[in-house]
Tab-separated table of C-alpha atoms in Angstrom:
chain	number	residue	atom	x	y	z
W	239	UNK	CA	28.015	25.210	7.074
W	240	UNK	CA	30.271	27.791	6.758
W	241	UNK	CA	29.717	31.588	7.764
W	242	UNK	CA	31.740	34.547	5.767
W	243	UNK	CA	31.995	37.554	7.725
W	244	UNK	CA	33.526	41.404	7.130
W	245	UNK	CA	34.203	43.706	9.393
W	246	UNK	CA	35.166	47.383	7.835
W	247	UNK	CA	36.709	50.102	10.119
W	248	UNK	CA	38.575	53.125	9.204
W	249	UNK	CA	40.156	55.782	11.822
W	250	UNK	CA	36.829	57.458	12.035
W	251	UNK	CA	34.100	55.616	12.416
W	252	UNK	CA	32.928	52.676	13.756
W	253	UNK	CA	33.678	49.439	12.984
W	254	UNK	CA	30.718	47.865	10.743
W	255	UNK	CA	30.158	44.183	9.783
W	256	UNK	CA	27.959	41.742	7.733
W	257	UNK	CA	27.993	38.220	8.068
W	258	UNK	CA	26.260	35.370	5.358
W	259	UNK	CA	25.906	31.655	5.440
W	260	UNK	CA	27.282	29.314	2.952
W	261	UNK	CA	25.503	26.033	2.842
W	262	UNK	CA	27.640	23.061	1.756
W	263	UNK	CA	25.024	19.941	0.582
W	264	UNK	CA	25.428	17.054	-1.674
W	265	UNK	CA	23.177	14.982	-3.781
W	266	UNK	CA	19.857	14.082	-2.087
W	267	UNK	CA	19.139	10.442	-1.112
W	268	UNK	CA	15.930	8.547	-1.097
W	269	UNK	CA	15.052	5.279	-0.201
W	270	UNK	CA	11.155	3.874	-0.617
W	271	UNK	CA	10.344	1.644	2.092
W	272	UNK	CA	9.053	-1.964	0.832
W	273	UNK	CA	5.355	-2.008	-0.100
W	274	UNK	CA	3.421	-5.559	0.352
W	275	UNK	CA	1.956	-7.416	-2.123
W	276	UNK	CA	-2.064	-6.754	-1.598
W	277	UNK	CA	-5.205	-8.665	-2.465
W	278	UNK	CA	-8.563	-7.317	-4.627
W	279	UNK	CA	-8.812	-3.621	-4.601
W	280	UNK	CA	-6.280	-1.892	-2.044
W	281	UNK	CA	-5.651	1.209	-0.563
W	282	UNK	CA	-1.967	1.746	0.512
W	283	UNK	CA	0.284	4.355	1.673
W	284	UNK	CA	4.002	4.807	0.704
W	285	UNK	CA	6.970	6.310	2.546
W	286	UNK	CA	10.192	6.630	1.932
W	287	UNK	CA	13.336	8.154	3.905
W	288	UNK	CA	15.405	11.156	2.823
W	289	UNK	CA	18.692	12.561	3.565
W	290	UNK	CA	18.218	15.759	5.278
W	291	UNK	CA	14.871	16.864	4.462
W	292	UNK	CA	15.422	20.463	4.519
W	293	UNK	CA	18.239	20.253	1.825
W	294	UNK	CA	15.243	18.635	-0.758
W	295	UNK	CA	13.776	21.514	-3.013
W	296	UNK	CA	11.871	18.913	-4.812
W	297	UNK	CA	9.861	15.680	-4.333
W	298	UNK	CA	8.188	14.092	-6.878
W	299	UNK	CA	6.315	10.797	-6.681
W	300	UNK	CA	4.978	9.026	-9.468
W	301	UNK	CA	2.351	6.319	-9.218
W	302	UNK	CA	1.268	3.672	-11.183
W	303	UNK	CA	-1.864	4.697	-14.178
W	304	UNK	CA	-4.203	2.617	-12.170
W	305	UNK	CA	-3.668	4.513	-8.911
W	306	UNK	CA	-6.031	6.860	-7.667
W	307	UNK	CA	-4.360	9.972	-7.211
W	308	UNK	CA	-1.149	9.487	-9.572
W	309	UNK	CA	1.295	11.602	-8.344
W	310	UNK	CA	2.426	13.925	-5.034
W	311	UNK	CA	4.882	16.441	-4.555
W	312	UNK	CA	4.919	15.411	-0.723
W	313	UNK	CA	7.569	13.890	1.381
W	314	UNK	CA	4.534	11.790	3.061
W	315	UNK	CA	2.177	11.563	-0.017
W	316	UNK	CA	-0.612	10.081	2.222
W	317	UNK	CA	-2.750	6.855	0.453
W	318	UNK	CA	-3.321	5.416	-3.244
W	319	UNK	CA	-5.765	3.422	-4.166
W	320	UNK	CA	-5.584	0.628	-7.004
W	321	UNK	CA	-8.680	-1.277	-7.471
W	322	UNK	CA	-7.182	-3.143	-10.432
W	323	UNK	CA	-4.734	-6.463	-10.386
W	324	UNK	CA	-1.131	-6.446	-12.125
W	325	UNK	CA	1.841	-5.301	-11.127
W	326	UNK	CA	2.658	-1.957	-9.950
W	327	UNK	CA	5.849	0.426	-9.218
W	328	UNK	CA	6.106	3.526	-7.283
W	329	UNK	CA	8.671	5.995	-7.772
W	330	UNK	CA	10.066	8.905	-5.881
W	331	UNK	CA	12.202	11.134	-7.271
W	332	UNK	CA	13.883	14.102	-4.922
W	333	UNK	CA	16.116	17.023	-6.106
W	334	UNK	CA	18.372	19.806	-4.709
W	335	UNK	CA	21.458	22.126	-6.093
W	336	UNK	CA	23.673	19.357	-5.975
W	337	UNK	CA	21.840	16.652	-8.269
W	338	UNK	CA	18.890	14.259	-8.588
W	339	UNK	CA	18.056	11.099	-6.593
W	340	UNK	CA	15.689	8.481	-7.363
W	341	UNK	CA	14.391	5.063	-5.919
W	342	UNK	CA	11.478	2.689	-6.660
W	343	UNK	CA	9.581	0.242	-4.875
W	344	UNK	CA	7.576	-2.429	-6.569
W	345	UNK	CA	4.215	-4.539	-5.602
W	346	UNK	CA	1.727	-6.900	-6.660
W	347	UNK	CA	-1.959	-6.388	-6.280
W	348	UNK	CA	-3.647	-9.688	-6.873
W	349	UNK	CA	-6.940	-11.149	-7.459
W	350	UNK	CA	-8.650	-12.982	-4.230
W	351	UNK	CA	-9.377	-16.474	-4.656
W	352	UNK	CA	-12.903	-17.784	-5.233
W	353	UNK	CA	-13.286	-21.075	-4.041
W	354	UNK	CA	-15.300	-23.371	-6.428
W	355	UNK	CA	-15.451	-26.887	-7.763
W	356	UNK	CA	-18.407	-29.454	-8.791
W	357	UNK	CA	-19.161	-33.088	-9.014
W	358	UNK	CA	-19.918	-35.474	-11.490
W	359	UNK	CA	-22.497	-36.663	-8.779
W	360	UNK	CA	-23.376	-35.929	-5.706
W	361	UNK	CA	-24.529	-39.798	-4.841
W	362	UNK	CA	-22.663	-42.939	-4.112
W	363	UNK	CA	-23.754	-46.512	-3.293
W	364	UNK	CA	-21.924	-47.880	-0.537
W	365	UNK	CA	-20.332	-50.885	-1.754
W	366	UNK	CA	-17.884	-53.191	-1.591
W	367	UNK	CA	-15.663	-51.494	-4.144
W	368	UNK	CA	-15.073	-48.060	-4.115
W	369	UNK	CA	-17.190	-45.225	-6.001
W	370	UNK	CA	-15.346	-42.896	-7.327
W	371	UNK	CA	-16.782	-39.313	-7.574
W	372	UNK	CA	-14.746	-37.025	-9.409
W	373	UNK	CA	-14.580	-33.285	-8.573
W	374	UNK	CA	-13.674	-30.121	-10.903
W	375	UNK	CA	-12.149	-27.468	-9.481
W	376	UNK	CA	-13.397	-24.186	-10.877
W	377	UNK	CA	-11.810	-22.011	-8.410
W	378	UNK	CA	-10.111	-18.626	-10.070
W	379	UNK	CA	-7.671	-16.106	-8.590
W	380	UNK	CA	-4.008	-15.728	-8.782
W	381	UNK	CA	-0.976	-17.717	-7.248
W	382	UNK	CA	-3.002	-20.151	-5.264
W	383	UNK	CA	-2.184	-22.615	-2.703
W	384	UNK	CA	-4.973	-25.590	-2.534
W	385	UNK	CA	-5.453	-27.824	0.436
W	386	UNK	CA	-8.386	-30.749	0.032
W	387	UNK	CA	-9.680	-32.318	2.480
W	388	UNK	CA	-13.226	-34.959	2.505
W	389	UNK	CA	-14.634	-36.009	5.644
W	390	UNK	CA	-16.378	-39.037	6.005
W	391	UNK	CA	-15.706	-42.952	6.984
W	392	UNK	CA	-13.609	-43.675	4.026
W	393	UNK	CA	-12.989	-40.739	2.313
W	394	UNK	CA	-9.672	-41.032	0.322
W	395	UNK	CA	-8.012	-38.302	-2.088
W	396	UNK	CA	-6.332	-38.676	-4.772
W	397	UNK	CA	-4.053	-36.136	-7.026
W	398	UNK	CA	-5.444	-32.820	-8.043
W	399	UNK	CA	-5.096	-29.582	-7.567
């Protein structure tokens, strides 16, 4: 910050004076803070962090097509919903005198898992040599983990997912 002044005087009169303020900036910066991946339908709410707020003139963020609402001219540009899987990116874009700034932050919003399989049968004798029952796993969603487990006196698993 700098601050000009004059001062004018002649013999006469008083002395008179005006002062003004130059601002000295540089280009903005903006970071978006890491956004979680999310399960099913979501409702989220991204933030970011600025240099020096009050030397912005503009924010702009852009969400993704899916979002619900799909933009914001706000430095805290409250919640979005997506109620739709895929991946998404959200961008924030901030601008003063001195140039342009930019940053994105992207997410994935994926499908819960829905735990299903079936038997071939749901009956075994109990013999002397094993019965084996085989199960098919039906279950959808994405990226998956599976853990098994059978209880019973003998139960025994083999392979699968």
């Amino acid at each position: 910050v700098y601050i000009v002044t004059l001062k004018l005087r002649n013999s006469v009169c008083p002395e008179v004076s005006m002062s003004d303020t130059i601002l000295v900036s540089r280009k903005p910066m903006v970071d978006v803070l890491p956004i979680g991946d999310a399960c099913g339908k979501v409702t989220l709410t991204p933030m970011a962090t600025y240099s020096s707020k009050d030397r912005i003139d503009k924010v702009q963020w852009t969400f993704p097509m899916e979002a619900m609402p799909q933009s914001s001219t706000a430095f805290n540009p409250g919640s979005i919903a997506i109620n739709e899987t895929g991946n998404y990116q959200v961008k924030v874009e901030v601008e003063n005198g001195c140039g342009t700034a930019m940053d994105t932050a992207g997410f994935q919003v994926l499908e819960g898992p829905v735990a299903n399989f079936r038997l071939d049968t749901s009956f075994a004798c109990q013999e002397t040599t094993a019965k084996k029952v085989l199960i098919h796993n039906t279950s959808t969603g994405d990226a998956l983990a599976y853990k098994w487990s059978v209880t019973g006196s003998t139960a025994v698993i083999n392979g699968g997912v």
